[in-house]
Amino acid sequence: MGLFKKTPKNLPEYWSKYESLFKDPQSKNFDELIFVVLDTETTGFSFEDDRILSIGAVKIKKETISVQDVFDIYLTQEKFNKETVHVHGLLKNGQRECISEILALEKFLEYVGNAIIVAHHAGFDMGMLNTALVRHGLPKLKNTVLDTSVIYKKTLIKSYLVQPKPSYTLDELAEKFSISKKDRHTALGDAYITAVAFLKIISRLKEKKNFSLKSLIR
Amino acid sequence: MKNLISERVADFIKNYPPFNVLDSKSLFQLAEQVLIVYKEKNSIIFSVDESQHSHFYLVHKGAVTLSNPATSNILDFCDEGDIFGLRPLFANENYKLEARAHEESILYGIPIDIFRPIAKENEEVTVFLMESFASNTRNPYAKNQKGQLYESDDNETISNEVIIPDLQLASYSKKLVTCSTRTTIQKAAEIMTKRQIGSILVIRKDLPVGIITDKDFRNKVISGKQPITATVKSIMTTPVITYPKNLTITQAQMAMMKSNISHLVITEDGTPNSAALGILSKHDVMVSLGDNPAVLVKAIKRTSKIKKIKQLRKSVMVLLTGYLEQNIPLGLIAKIISELNDTCIKQVVEISIAKMDTPPPAKFAWLALGSQGRSEQLLHTDQDNALVFEDVPEEDLPKTTTYFLNLSKHITKALNTIGYEYCPADMMASNPKWCLSLQEWKNKLSYWIGNPGPNEVLMSSIFFDYSLAYGERNLLDNMSEHIFRTVEKYPVFLVHLANGALQSPSPTGFFRQFVVEQDGQHKDSFDLKSRALRPLIDAARVLILSHSVKAISNTWERYEKLAELEPNNQELYLACSYATKALLKFRTRQGLANHDSGRFIQLDQLSKQEKMKLKRTFKAIKEIQELITLRFKVTNILG
């Protein structure tokens, strides 16, 4: 397959820098891994037609989040979807300082590096980010991705009483782990809730047999 | 960079000293630099002699214990909003104590470099820090060391950090109820009844002059010495014994013993010549000491706050540790602790009902299942529970179910707050499958008994150990009778249940060595729960069910009953009863020592004698399993 893969030329320097981080394999020791827990707020659910309004992310190193080192970026919008605004409360060019999509992506790549990406319903956020990257002629993200809605299910005991729901919402997780739902529906607020839920899920899974990063991916 | 998360942090820390006196600029400056640290239960935050971290800590969620590992004394217990690990940073020395997450915790790491200049500028902060370093007062759960003022084996350097429990401050009730000297006896009695108190302070010109307790009414009024129309002056005990605030528990106890009284008055300057601040009663002292179940029950019943119950449950654990140290028979310990746990749950249910907009639309019962249902739950474990409500007309069923599901959600959440983990298999009344009307439960039970697949047998085995935690007993009796009737109709169910009871893995291998776990986190440790306790519990259940004995859910009581019903097997049954108690005691000790469920045992930590004791119980397990195999002809049917 690799033979037919188009290798876009003239990739910007920040991409090469990002890409070069993946040359070394990740540490085998789970406790040494760095995680970036992210959430995006968007104008809607279509990868093609909708746009990212904001990206929020926090970094977890050794079970610690530094308040200083968080990612909180708002994007200028050329397209504006009235319907989703009241859900997220983000107004087009509201009081927040906004930056262009390409600049936001550049900053995000710099922030995320080769960390493991964690998100709730990660498929959606990754889809939005990758579509945006491709739109600007860049390749897709190379990071390993974990989805809290998937790994949460691994904490549940399989019994006839729990027919695991196909998916759990972030609200359900926050409820289960008694995480305050303050700042819900802002990218950074959701990223923080996801991060705490992630830490709690991991500590429960660590007790199980054969725990490793691999066991989480599938 | 100011962001949502730093705002969230600032929003929390501004409520707690010393941050509550900071202006918002310093607060945000601090919040932006905070580290949010997640700590698993039992993980260490810093250990003795570790060099300084660049941060000190504030507990955001959870709890942290500070202890001296050499003596394994817990010296301080930090709850939400408490700070720790600050003194060494100011004194510029290594940590003198070990900090450990007592439960799953989230901590805020506050950078000392940013905090130090803020503290210097702000006099109130400095004063707070000086006071807390000097007195080390906040310490409600320090290990009780009666008659031991200083730890003799400690050297000088540690002693300024060590908190002496006997110097623990006694908390007194600040809500003063008073009357004047001219108040009539009748009026005073009315006030006391209305406020539900046992004593009232008599005041003249704002100064405390006397006190009246229930005893005074009995001795001086009912006996006819004084008419109820007389003034309180004629019966009050005077003068009052006064003390300044910051009285330690030991001082309070001494004072009460010395003057043979049960109430002390706390005044501003400690003399009767200043205004009263509060009353310290014998009851307050007892609660602070936490070594009396009756006092704890009373305290639990009085509270209307879930958080307060959580604190009281810590006293229950202190009590449990003490009982085990004193080697009190386990049957008795289990009775007392279960009684206390039941009281907590009852109070939680009552508080939760009060939180609902309307009273329950039908009669209901809250059932404790599993170990709690068997009254064998000594340590904090998962919550397993169910709810049954009386049958209602069909059109009201959806509405009623919704009400009880909401109520159950409140209750399970509150139970989680006071320390019961959610059941990972979701066997809780907040699950719509475990919150049913009587008829729905009967249908479900009939189904389990009539179609005993592996799931159904497992469900029955968890469910059949139920006991009433709150509500209507006859709903429960009704269910029990239904179970016995149905089992009679489907005797094959007992065979399946018996087969289930034989499924637990064997405790010893071919050479009579312990079988340890092969992999996972508990590699090389012995699984006491599934290899030793569960076979006994399962066997007792199937045997007692085959005799249709209801209302005994406790395992050793079941064996005692069986010994009575089958005199020819008496010896074996009594051995099983003894083995269950011995194993449970073992598990509880292990759990308390390691602050976990006690399920997994590190064999190398056991003495030879303990190992022998454990092995003796295995003999009973083997024999009871043989009895079940023969009696229910398990092999014939299942092959």
CSV table of C-alpha atoms in Angstrom, one decimal, chain B residues 154-527:
chain,number,residue,atom,x,y,z
B,154,ASP,CA,11.1,9.7,69.1
B,155,ASN,CA,14.0,12.0,68.9
B,156,GLU,CA,13.8,15.8,69.3
B,157,THR,CA,13.7,16.7,65.6
B,158,ILE,CA,10.5,14.9,64.9
B,159,SER,CA,8.7,15.9,68.1
B,160,ASN,CA,7.8,19.4,66.8
B,161,GLU,CA,5.9,17.7,63.9
B,162,VAL,CA,4.3,15.0,66.0
B,163,ILE,CA,0.8,15.8,67.0
B,164,ILE,CA,-0.1,14.5,70.4
B,165,PRO,CA,-3.6,13.1,70.4
B,166,ASP,CA,-4.2,14.0,74.0
B,167,LEU,CA,-3.8,17.6,73.0
B,168,GLN,CA,-6.6,17.2,70.5
B,169,LEU,CA,-9.0,20.0,71.0
B,170,ALA,CA,-12.5,19.1,72.2
B,171,SER,CA,-15.2,20.4,69.9
B,172,TYR,CA,-18.2,21.9,71.8
B,173,SER,CA,-21.6,23.0,70.7
B,174,LYS,CA,-21.6,26.7,69.9
B,175,LYS,CA,-25.4,26.9,69.5
B,176,LEU,CA,-26.1,28.1,73.1
B,177,VAL,CA,-29.6,27.8,74.4
B,178,THR,CA,-30.1,30.0,77.4
B,179,CYS,CA,-32.7,31.3,79.8
B,180,SER,CA,-32.6,33.9,82.5
B,181,THR,CA,-32.7,33.3,86.2
B,182,ARG,CA,-36.3,34.5,86.3
B,183,THR,CA,-37.6,31.9,83.8
B,184,THR,CA,-40.0,29.4,85.3
B,185,ILE,CA,-39.1,25.7,85.5
B,186,GLN,CA,-42.0,24.8,83.2
B,187,LYS,CA,-40.9,27.3,80.6
B,188,ALA,CA,-37.3,26.0,80.7
B,189,ALA,CA,-38.5,22.5,80.2
B,190,GLU,CA,-40.6,23.5,77.2
B,191,ILE,CA,-37.5,25.2,75.6
B,192,MET,CA,-35.4,22.1,76.2
B,193,THR,CA,-38.1,19.8,74.7
B,194,LYS,CA,-38.5,22.0,71.7
B,195,ARG,CA,-34.8,22.3,71.0
B,196,GLN,CA,-34.2,18.6,71.8
B,197,ILE,CA,-31.4,19.3,74.3
B,198,GLY,CA,-30.4,17.9,77.6
B,199,SER,CA,-29.2,21.0,79.3
B,200,ILE,CA,-29.9,24.7,79.4
B,201,LEU,CA,-27.6,27.5,80.5
B,202,VAL,CA,-28.9,30.1,82.9
B,203,ILE,CA,-27.7,33.6,82.3
B,204,ARG,CA,-27.8,36.8,84.3
B,205,LYS,CA,-26.6,40.0,82.8
B,206,ASP,CA,-25.0,38.1,79.9
B,207,LEU,CA,-22.9,36.0,82.3
B,208,PRO,CA,-23.4,32.3,82.9
B,209,VAL,CA,-24.5,31.7,86.5
B,210,GLY,CA,-25.9,28.2,86.4
B,211,ILE,CA,-26.9,25.2,84.4
B,212,ILE,CA,-29.9,22.9,84.4
B,213,THR,CA,-29.8,19.4,83.1
B,214,ASP,CA,-32.5,16.6,82.8
B,215,LYS,CA,-31.2,15.3,86.1
B,216,ASP,CA,-32.1,18.5,87.9
B,217,PHE,CA,-35.7,18.1,86.8
B,218,ARG,CA,-35.8,14.6,88.1
B,219,ASN,CA,-34.1,15.2,91.4
B,220,LYS,CA,-35.5,18.6,92.3
B,221,VAL,CA,-38.9,19.0,90.5
B,222,ILE,CA,-40.5,15.6,89.9
B,223,SER,CA,-39.5,14.5,93.4
B,224,GLY,CA,-41.7,17.4,94.7
B,225,LYS,CA,-39.1,19.6,96.1
B,226,GLN,CA,-40.0,22.5,93.8
B,227,PRO,CA,-43.2,23.4,92.0
B,228,ILE,CA,-43.0,23.8,88.2
B,229,THR,CA,-44.0,27.4,88.7
B,230,ALA,CA,-40.9,28.2,90.6
B,231,THR,CA,-38.0,30.0,88.8
B,232,VAL,CA,-35.1,28.0,87.5
B,233,LYS,CA,-32.9,29.7,90.0
B,234,SER,CA,-34.2,27.3,92.6
B,235,ILE,CA,-33.0,24.2,90.8
B,236,MET,CA,-30.0,25.2,88.8
B,237,THR,CA,-26.5,23.9,89.5
B,238,THR,CA,-24.4,26.8,90.5
B,239,PRO,CA,-21.8,28.0,90.1
B,240,VAL,CA,-20.9,26.7,86.6
B,241,ILE,CA,-17.5,25.2,85.9
B,242,THR,CA,-16.0,27.4,83.2
B,243,TYR,CA,-13.1,26.9,80.9
B,244,PRO,CA,-11.5,28.9,78.1
B,245,LYS,CA,-11.9,27.6,74.5
B,246,ASN,CA,-9.1,25.5,73.1
B,247,LEU,CA,-9.7,23.0,75.8
B,248,THR,CA,-8.2,19.6,75.0
B,249,ILE,CA,-10.3,16.4,75.3
B,250,THR,CA,-8.1,15.1,78.1
B,251,GLN,CA,-8.5,18.3,80.0
B,252,ALA,CA,-12.3,18.2,79.5
B,253,GLN,CA,-12.4,14.6,80.8
B,254,MET,CA,-10.3,15.5,83.8
B,255,ALA,CA,-12.4,18.5,84.6
B,256,MET,CA,-15.6,16.5,84.4
B,257,MET,CA,-14.3,13.7,86.6
B,258,LYS,CA,-12.8,16.1,89.1
B,259,SER,CA,-16.1,18.0,89.7
B,260,ASN,CA,-18.3,15.0,89.0
B,261,ILE,CA,-20.3,17.0,86.4
B,262,SER,CA,-21.3,16.3,82.8
B,263,HIS,CA,-21.3,19.8,81.3
B,264,LEU,CA,-18.6,22.5,81.1
B,265,VAL,CA,-19.2,26.0,80.0
B,266,ILE,CA,-16.8,27.6,77.6
B,267,THR,CA,-16.4,31.3,78.2
B,268,GLU,CA,-14.3,34.0,76.5
B,269,ASP,CA,-11.6,34.2,79.2
B,270,GLY,CA,-12.3,31.0,80.9
B,271,THR,CA,-13.9,32.5,84.0
B,272,PRO,CA,-17.5,33.0,84.9
B,273,ASN,CA,-17.0,36.7,84.5
B,274,SER,CA,-17.1,36.7,80.7
B,275,ALA,CA,-19.8,35.8,78.2
B,276,ALA,CA,-20.5,32.1,77.5
B,277,LEU,CA,-19.4,30.8,74.1
B,278,GLY,CA,-20.7,27.3,74.2
B,279,ILE,CA,-21.3,24.1,76.2
B,280,LEU,CA,-19.1,21.0,76.2
B,281,SER,CA,-21.0,18.0,77.4
B,282,LYS,CA,-19.8,14.5,78.2
B,283,HIS,CA,-21.5,13.4,74.9
B,284,ASP,CA,-19.2,15.7,72.9
B,285,VAL,CA,-16.2,14.2,74.6
B,286,MET,CA,-17.4,10.7,73.8
B,287,VAL,CA,-18.0,11.5,70.2
B,288,SER,CA,-14.5,13.0,69.8
B,289,LEU,CA,-13.0,9.9,71.3
B,290,GLY,CA,-15.2,7.7,69.0
B,291,ASP,CA,-14.8,4.6,71.1
B,292,ASN,CA,-18.4,3.9,72.0
B,293,PRO,CA,-20.9,2.4,69.5
B,294,ALA,CA,-23.9,3.8,71.3
B,295,VAL,CA,-22.6,7.3,71.1
B,296,LEU,CA,-21.8,6.8,67.4
B,297,VAL,CA,-25.3,5.5,66.7
B,298,LYS,CA,-26.7,8.5,68.4
B,299,ALA,CA,-24.4,10.9,66.4
B,300,ILE,CA,-25.3,9.2,63.1
B,301,LYS,CA,-29.1,9.4,63.8
B,302,ARG,CA,-28.8,13.1,64.7
B,303,THR,CA,-27.0,14.2,61.5
B,304,SER,CA,-28.7,15.5,58.5
B,305,LYS,CA,-25.6,15.9,56.4
B,306,ILE,CA,-24.1,13.1,54.3
B,307,LYS,CA,-20.6,14.5,54.8
B,308,LYS,CA,-21.0,14.2,58.5
B,309,ILE,CA,-21.8,10.5,58.2
B,310,LYS,CA,-18.6,10.1,56.2
B,311,GLN,CA,-16.7,11.4,59.1
B,312,LEU,CA,-18.5,9.3,61.6
B,313,ARG,CA,-17.7,6.2,59.5
B,314,LYS,CA,-14.1,6.9,60.1
B,315,SER,CA,-14.7,6.6,63.8
B,316,VAL,CA,-16.4,3.3,63.1
B,317,MET,CA,-13.1,2.1,61.5
B,318,VAL,CA,-11.2,3.3,64.6
B,319,LEU,CA,-13.6,1.3,66.7
B,320,LEU,CA,-13.1,-1.8,64.5
B,321,THR,CA,-9.3,-1.6,64.7
B,322,GLY,CA,-9.6,-1.4,68.5
B,323,TYR,CA,-11.8,-4.4,68.7
B,324,LEU,CA,-9.5,-6.5,66.6
B,325,GLU,CA,-6.6,-5.5,68.7
B,326,GLN,CA,-8.4,-6.5,71.8
B,327,ASN,CA,-9.3,-9.8,70.2
B,328,ILE,CA,-13.0,-9.6,70.8
B,329,PRO,CA,-14.9,-12.5,69.3
B,330,LEU,CA,-15.6,-11.8,65.6
B,331,GLY,CA,-19.3,-12.7,65.8
B,332,LEU,CA,-19.7,-9.9,68.3
B,333,ILE,CA,-17.6,-7.4,66.3
B,334,ALA,CA,-19.5,-8.1,63.2
B,335,LYS,CA,-22.8,-7.5,65.0
B,336,ILE,CA,-21.7,-4.2,66.3
B,337,ILE,CA,-20.1,-3.0,63.1
B,338,SER,CA,-23.1,-4.2,61.0
B,339,GLU,CA,-25.4,-2.4,63.3
B,340,LEU,CA,-23.4,0.8,62.8
B,341,ASN,CA,-23.3,0.3,59.1
B,342,ASP,CA,-27.0,-0.3,59.0
B,343,THR,CA,-27.6,2.9,61.0
B,344,CYS,CA,-25.5,4.8,58.5
B,345,ILE,CA,-27.5,3.4,55.6
B,346,LYS,CA,-30.9,4.0,57.3
B,347,GLN,CA,-29.8,7.6,57.9
B,348,VAL,CA,-28.7,8.0,54.2
B,349,VAL,CA,-32.1,6.6,53.0
B,350,GLU,CA,-33.9,9.0,55.3
B,351,ILE,CA,-31.8,12.0,54.2
B,352,SER,CA,-32.4,11.0,50.6
B,353,ILE,CA,-36.2,10.7,51.1
B,354,ALA,CA,-36.2,14.2,52.6
B,355,LYS,CA,-34.4,15.5,49.5
B,356,MET,CA,-37.2,14.2,47.2
B,357,ASP,CA,-40.0,16.7,46.3
B,358,THR,CA,-42.7,14.3,47.5
B,359,PRO,CA,-42.9,11.5,50.0
B,360,PRO,CA,-42.7,7.9,48.6
B,361,PRO,CA,-45.9,7.1,46.7
B,362,ALA,CA,-45.9,3.5,48.0
B,363,LYS,CA,-44.4,1.3,50.7
B,364,PHE,CA,-40.9,0.1,49.9
B,365,ALA,CA,-38.0,-1.8,51.2
B,366,TRP,CA,-34.3,-1.1,50.7
B,367,LEU,CA,-32.4,-4.4,50.6
B,368,ALA,CA,-28.8,-4.9,51.3
B,369,LEU,CA,-27.3,-7.7,49.2
B,370,GLY,CA,-24.1,-9.7,49.2
B,371,SER,CA,-21.7,-9.3,52.1
B,372,GLN,CA,-23.6,-6.5,53.6
B,373,GLY,CA,-26.8,-8.5,53.5
B,374,ARG,CA,-24.9,-11.3,55.3
B,375,SER,CA,-23.8,-8.8,58.0
B,376,GLU,CA,-20.2,-9.8,57.1
B,377,GLN,CA,-19.1,-6.5,55.8
B,378,LEU,CA,-16.5,-5.1,58.1
B,379,LEU,CA,-14.4,-3.1,55.7
B,380,HIS,CA,-15.7,-0.6,53.2
B,381,THR,CA,-16.5,-2.5,50.0
B,382,ASP,CA,-18.7,-2.1,47.1
B,383,GLN,CA,-22.4,-1.4,47.5
B,384,ASP,CA,-24.8,-4.1,46.4
B,385,ASN,CA,-28.4,-3.2,46.9
B,386,ALA,CA,-31.9,-3.5,45.5
B,387,LEU,CA,-35.3,-1.9,46.0
B,388,VAL,CA,-38.7,-3.5,46.2
B,389,PHE,CA,-42.0,-1.5,46.4
B,390,GLU,CA,-45.5,-2.8,47.0
B,391,ASP,CA,-47.7,-3.5,44.0
B,392,VAL,CA,-49.5,-0.5,42.6
B,393,PRO,CA,-52.3,-0.3,40.0
B,394,GLU,CA,-50.9,-0.9,36.6
B,395,GLU,CA,-51.5,2.7,35.4
B,396,ASP,CA,-49.4,4.0,38.3
B,397,LEU,CA,-46.5,1.6,37.7
B,398,PRO,CA,-44.4,3.7,35.4
B,399,LYS,CA,-44.7,6.8,37.6
B,400,THR,CA,-43.9,4.8,40.8
B,401,THR,CA,-40.9,3.1,39.2
B,402,THR,CA,-39.6,6.5,38.1
B,403,TYR,CA,-39.9,7.9,41.6
B,404,PHE,CA,-38.1,5.0,43.2
B,405,LEU,CA,-35.4,5.0,40.5
B,406,ASN,CA,-34.8,8.7,41.3
B,407,LEU,CA,-34.7,8.0,45.0
B,408,SER,CA,-32.3,5.1,44.4
B,409,LYS,CA,-30.0,7.4,42.4
B,410,HIS,CA,-29.9,9.8,45.4
B,411,ILE,CA,-29.2,7.0,47.8
B,412,THR,CA,-26.5,5.2,45.8
B,413,LYS,CA,-24.8,8.5,45.2
B,414,ALA,CA,-24.9,9.4,48.9
B,415,LEU,CA,-23.6,5.9,49.8
B,416,ASN,CA,-20.8,6.5,47.3
B,417,THR,CA,-20.0,9.8,49.1
B,418,ILE,CA,-19.8,8.1,52.5
B,419,GLY,CA,-17.3,5.5,51.2
B,420,TYR,CA,-19.2,2.6,49.4
B,421,GLU,CA,-17.8,2.2,45.9
B,422,TYR,CA,-20.3,1.8,43.1
B,423,CYS,CA,-20.8,-1.9,42.2
B,424,PRO,CA,-18.8,-2.5,39.0
B,425,ALA,CA,-21.5,-5.0,38.0
B,426,ASP,CA,-24.2,-2.4,38.5
B,427,MET,CA,-26.0,-4.5,41.1
B,428,MET,CA,-27.6,-1.4,42.6
B,429,ALA,CA,-31.1,-0.2,43.0
B,430,SER,CA,-30.3,2.7,40.7
B,431,ASN,CA,-30.3,0.1,37.9
B,432,PRO,CA,-33.8,-0.3,36.6
B,433,LYS,CA,-33.4,-4.1,36.8
B,434,TRP,CA,-32.9,-4.0,40.6
B,435,CYS,CA,-35.7,-1.5,41.4
B,436,LEU,CA,-39.0,-3.3,40.9
B,437,SER,CA,-42.4,-3.9,42.3
B,438,LEU,CA,-43.1,-6.9,44.4
B,439,GLN,CA,-44.8,-8.7,41.5
B,440,GLU,CA,-42.0,-7.9,39.1
B,441,TRP,CA,-39.5,-9.3,41.6
B,442,LYS,CA,-41.5,-12.4,42.0
B,443,ASN,CA,-41.6,-12.9,38.2
B,444,LYS,CA,-37.9,-12.4,38.1
B,445,LEU,CA,-37.2,-14.8,40.9
B,446,SER,CA,-39.4,-17.4,39.4
B,447,TYR,CA,-37.5,-17.0,36.2
B,448,TRP,CA,-34.1,-17.5,37.8
B,449,ILE,CA,-35.2,-20.5,39.7
B,450,GLY,CA,-37.0,-22.1,36.7
B,451,ASN,CA,-34.2,-21.4,34.2
B,452,PRO,CA,-31.0,-21.9,36.2
B,453,GLY,CA,-28.3,-21.0,33.7
B,454,PRO,CA,-24.9,-19.8,35.0
B,455,ASN,CA,-26.1,-16.2,35.0
B,456,GLU,CA,-29.3,-17.0,36.9
B,457,VAL,CA,-27.4,-19.0,39.5
B,458,LEU,CA,-25.0,-16.2,40.0
B,459,MET,CA,-27.7,-13.7,40.3
B,460,SER,CA,-29.6,-15.9,42.8
B,461,SER,CA,-26.5,-16.4,44.8
B,462,ILE,CA,-26.0,-12.7,45.2
B,463,PHE,CA,-29.6,-12.0,45.7
B,464,PHE,CA,-30.5,-14.7,48.2
B,465,ASP,CA,-28.2,-13.2,50.9
B,466,TYR,CA,-30.5,-10.2,51.3
B,467,SER,CA,-31.4,-8.4,54.4
B,468,LEU,CA,-33.7,-5.5,55.2
B,469,ALA,CA,-31.8,-2.2,55.4
B,470,TYR,CA,-34.7,0.1,55.5
B,471,GLY,CA,-38.5,0.0,55.0
B,472,GLU,CA,-41.3,-2.6,55.1
B,473,ARG,CA,-40.3,-6.0,56.4
B,474,ASN,CA,-43.4,-7.8,55.1
B,475,LEU,CA,-42.4,-7.0,51.5
B,476,LEU,CA,-39.2,-9.0,52.2
B,477,ASP,CA,-41.0,-11.9,53.9
B,478,ASN,CA,-43.3,-12.0,50.9
B,479,MET,CA,-40.3,-12.4,48.6
B,480,SER,CA,-38.7,-15.1,50.8
B,481,GLU,CA,-41.8,-17.2,50.9
B,482,HIS,CA,-42.1,-16.9,47.1
B,483,ILE,CA,-38.5,-18.2,46.8
B,484,PHE,CA,-39.2,-21.2,49.0
B,485,ARG,CA,-42.4,-22.1,47.2
B,486,THR,CA,-40.8,-21.8,43.8
B,487,VAL,CA,-37.7,-23.8,44.9
B,488,GLU,CA,-40.0,-26.6,46.0
B,489,LYS,CA,-41.5,-26.7,42.6
B,490,TYR,CA,-38.1,-26.8,40.9
B,491,PRO,CA,-35.9,-28.9,43.1
B,492,VAL,CA,-33.3,-29.1,40.2
B,493,PHE,CA,-32.5,-25.5,41.0
B,494,LEU,CA,-30.8,-26.5,44.2
B,495,VAL,CA,-28.5,-28.9,42.2
B,496,HIS,CA,-27.4,-26.0,40.0
B,497,LEU,CA,-26.9,-23.8,43.0
B,498,ALA,CA,-24.9,-26.6,44.6
B,499,ASN,CA,-22.8,-26.9,41.5
B,500,GLY,CA,-22.2,-23.2,41.5
B,501,ALA,CA,-21.0,-23.5,45.1
B,502,LEU,CA,-18.3,-26.0,44.0
B,503,GLN,CA,-16.9,-23.8,41.2
B,504,SER,CA,-14.6,-21.8,43.4
B,505,PRO,CA,-11.0,-22.6,42.8
B,506,SER,CA,-9.3,-24.8,45.4
B,507,PRO,CA,-7.2,-23.1,48.1
B,508,THR,CA,-4.3,-25.6,48.1
B,509,GLY,CA,-2.5,-27.5,45.5
B,510,PHE,CA,-1.5,-31.2,45.3
B,511,PHE,CA,1.3,-30.9,47.8
B,512,ARG,CA,-0.9,-28.9,50.2
B,513,GLN,CA,0.9,-25.7,49.3
B,514,PHE,CA,-1.1,-22.5,48.9
B,515,VAL,CA,-2.2,-21.8,45.4
B,516,VAL,CA,-1.3,-18.2,44.5
B,517,GLU,CA,-2.4,-16.0,41.6
B,518,GLN,CA,-0.4,-16.5,38.5
B,519,ASP,CA,-0.5,-13.1,36.9
B,520,GLY,CA,-2.0,-9.6,37.1
B,521,GLN,CA,-1.5,-7.0,39.8
B,522,HIS,CA,-1.9,-9.6,42.6
B,523,LYS,CA,0.6,-12.1,41.2
B,524,ASP,CA,2.0,-14.4,43.9
B,525,SER,CA,-0.6,-13.4,46.5
B,526,PHE,CA,-3.4,-15.6,47.9
B,527,ASP,CA,-7.0,-14.8,47.0
